XYZ file of C-alpha atoms in Angstrom:
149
model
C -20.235 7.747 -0.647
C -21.625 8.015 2.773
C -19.985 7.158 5.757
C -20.302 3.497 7.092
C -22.249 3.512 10.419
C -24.219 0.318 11.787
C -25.905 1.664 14.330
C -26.477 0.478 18.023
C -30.256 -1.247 18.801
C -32.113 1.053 21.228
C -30.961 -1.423 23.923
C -27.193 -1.202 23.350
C -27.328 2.675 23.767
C -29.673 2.641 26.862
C -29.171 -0.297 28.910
C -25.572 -2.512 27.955
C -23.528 0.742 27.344
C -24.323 2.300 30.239
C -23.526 -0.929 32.267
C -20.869 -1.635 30.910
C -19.442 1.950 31.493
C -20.923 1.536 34.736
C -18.906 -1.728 35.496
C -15.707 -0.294 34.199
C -16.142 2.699 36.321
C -16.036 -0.014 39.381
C -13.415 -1.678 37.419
C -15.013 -4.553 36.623
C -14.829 -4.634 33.081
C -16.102 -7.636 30.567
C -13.480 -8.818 28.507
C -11.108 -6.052 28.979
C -13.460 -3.118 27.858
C -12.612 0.354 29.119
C -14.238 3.294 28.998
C -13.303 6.015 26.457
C -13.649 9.799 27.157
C -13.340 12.091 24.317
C -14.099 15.874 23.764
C -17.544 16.285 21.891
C -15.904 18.001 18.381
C -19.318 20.906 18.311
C -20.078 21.201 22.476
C -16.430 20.625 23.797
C -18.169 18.724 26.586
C -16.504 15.016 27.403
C -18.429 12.248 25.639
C -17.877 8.298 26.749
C -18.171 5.521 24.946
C -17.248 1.638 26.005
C -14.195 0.269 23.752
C -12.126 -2.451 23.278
C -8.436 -1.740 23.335
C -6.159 -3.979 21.229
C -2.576 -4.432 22.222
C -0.801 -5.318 18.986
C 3.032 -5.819 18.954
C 3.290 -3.365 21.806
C 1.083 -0.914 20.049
C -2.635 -0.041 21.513
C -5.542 0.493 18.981
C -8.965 1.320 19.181
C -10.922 -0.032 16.379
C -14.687 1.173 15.679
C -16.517 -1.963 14.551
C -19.540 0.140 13.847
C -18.045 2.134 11.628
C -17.764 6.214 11.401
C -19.628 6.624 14.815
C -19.451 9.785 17.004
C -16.830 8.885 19.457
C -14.664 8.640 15.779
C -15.731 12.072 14.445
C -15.158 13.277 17.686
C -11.794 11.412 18.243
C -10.357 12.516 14.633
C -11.573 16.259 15.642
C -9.916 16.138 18.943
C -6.514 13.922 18.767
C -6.953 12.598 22.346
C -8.493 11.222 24.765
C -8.389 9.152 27.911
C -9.073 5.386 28.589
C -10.355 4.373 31.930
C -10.974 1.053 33.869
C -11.829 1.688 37.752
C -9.930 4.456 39.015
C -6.942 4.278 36.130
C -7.123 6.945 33.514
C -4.728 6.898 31.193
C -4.597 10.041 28.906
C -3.430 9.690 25.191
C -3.118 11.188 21.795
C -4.092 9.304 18.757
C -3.154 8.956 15.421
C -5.687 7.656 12.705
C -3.791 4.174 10.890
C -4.426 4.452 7.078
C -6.652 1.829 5.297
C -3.575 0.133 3.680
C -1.936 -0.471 7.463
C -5.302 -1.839 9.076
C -5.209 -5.697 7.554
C -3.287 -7.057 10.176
C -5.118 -4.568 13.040
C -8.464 -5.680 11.967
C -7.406 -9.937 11.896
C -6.029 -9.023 15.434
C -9.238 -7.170 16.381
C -11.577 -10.413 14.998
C -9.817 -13.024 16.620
C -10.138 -11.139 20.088
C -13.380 -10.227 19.656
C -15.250 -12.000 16.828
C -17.950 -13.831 19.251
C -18.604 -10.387 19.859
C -18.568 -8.082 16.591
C -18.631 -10.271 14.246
C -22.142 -9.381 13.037
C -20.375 -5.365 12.664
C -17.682 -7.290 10.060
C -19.797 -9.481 7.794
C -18.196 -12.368 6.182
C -14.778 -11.440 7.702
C -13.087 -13.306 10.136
C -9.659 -13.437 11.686
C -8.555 -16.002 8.386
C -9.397 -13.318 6.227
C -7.325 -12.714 2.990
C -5.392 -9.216 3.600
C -7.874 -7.854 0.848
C -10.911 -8.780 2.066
C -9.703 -6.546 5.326
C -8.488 -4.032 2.931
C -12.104 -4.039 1.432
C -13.344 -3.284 5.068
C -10.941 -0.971 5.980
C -12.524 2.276 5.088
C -15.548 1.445 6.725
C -13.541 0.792 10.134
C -11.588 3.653 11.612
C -8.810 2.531 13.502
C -6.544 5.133 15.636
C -3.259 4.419 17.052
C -3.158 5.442 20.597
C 0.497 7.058 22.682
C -0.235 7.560 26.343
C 0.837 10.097 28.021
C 2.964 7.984 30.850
């Protein structure tokens, strides 16, 4: 089966994600997006992406709500990567979470940020049964993130 990917409009990859990297960059970031740098897995050049880091019970995720998307291949490829917001990089490595450990990730994600992906996670919300998440999982990487300070 091919990888899940729902792909970004030709506006979202040439106008919002640029400003919103842009505004992050200033550190004025929208709902506590951050910019992600990761090394490109073929050129070994830095690629950046905007992402929403979840804090759950002390532990920082990044969740890909459109699925198996570059900055993921890349990501999985690579190990680490930094988050920034304004001048404050924080380097990390990460550690992919395994489908059957995402339910309660994914519920967190949702009720953060469901005004704003929900359209990525059809018919889920954040009062989704634990196996309607675990139906999503593998089309949502999620990595566990341990910064370097």
């Amino acid at each position: 089966m091919p990888a899940h990917v729902h792909k970004s409009s030709k506006l979202g990859n040439r106008v919002l994600n640029p400003a919103i990297m842009w505004l992050t960059r200033r550190g004025l970031g929208l709902f506590g997006a951050q910019t992600l740098t990761v090394r490109g897995r073929t050129s070994g050049q830095l690629r950046r992406a905007p992402v929403n880091p979840l804090v759950l019970d002390g532990q920082t995720y990044l969740v890909a709500p459109r699925g198996h998307v570059q900055w993921t291949r890349n990501m999985r490829a690579s190990g680490s990567g930094e988050l920034s917001h304004g001048r404050t990089r924080r380097p990390f490595t990460a550690v992919e979470v395994p489908d059957a450990q995402k339910p309660a990730v994914l519920r967190a994600y949702l009720k953060a940020w469901k005004w704003e992906v929900g359209a990525l996670f059809p018919g889920l919300g954040p009062d989704s049964e634990d196996r309607e998440l675990l139906e999503a999982a593998p089309r949502h990487p999620v990595f566990r993130l341990t910064f370097a300070d």
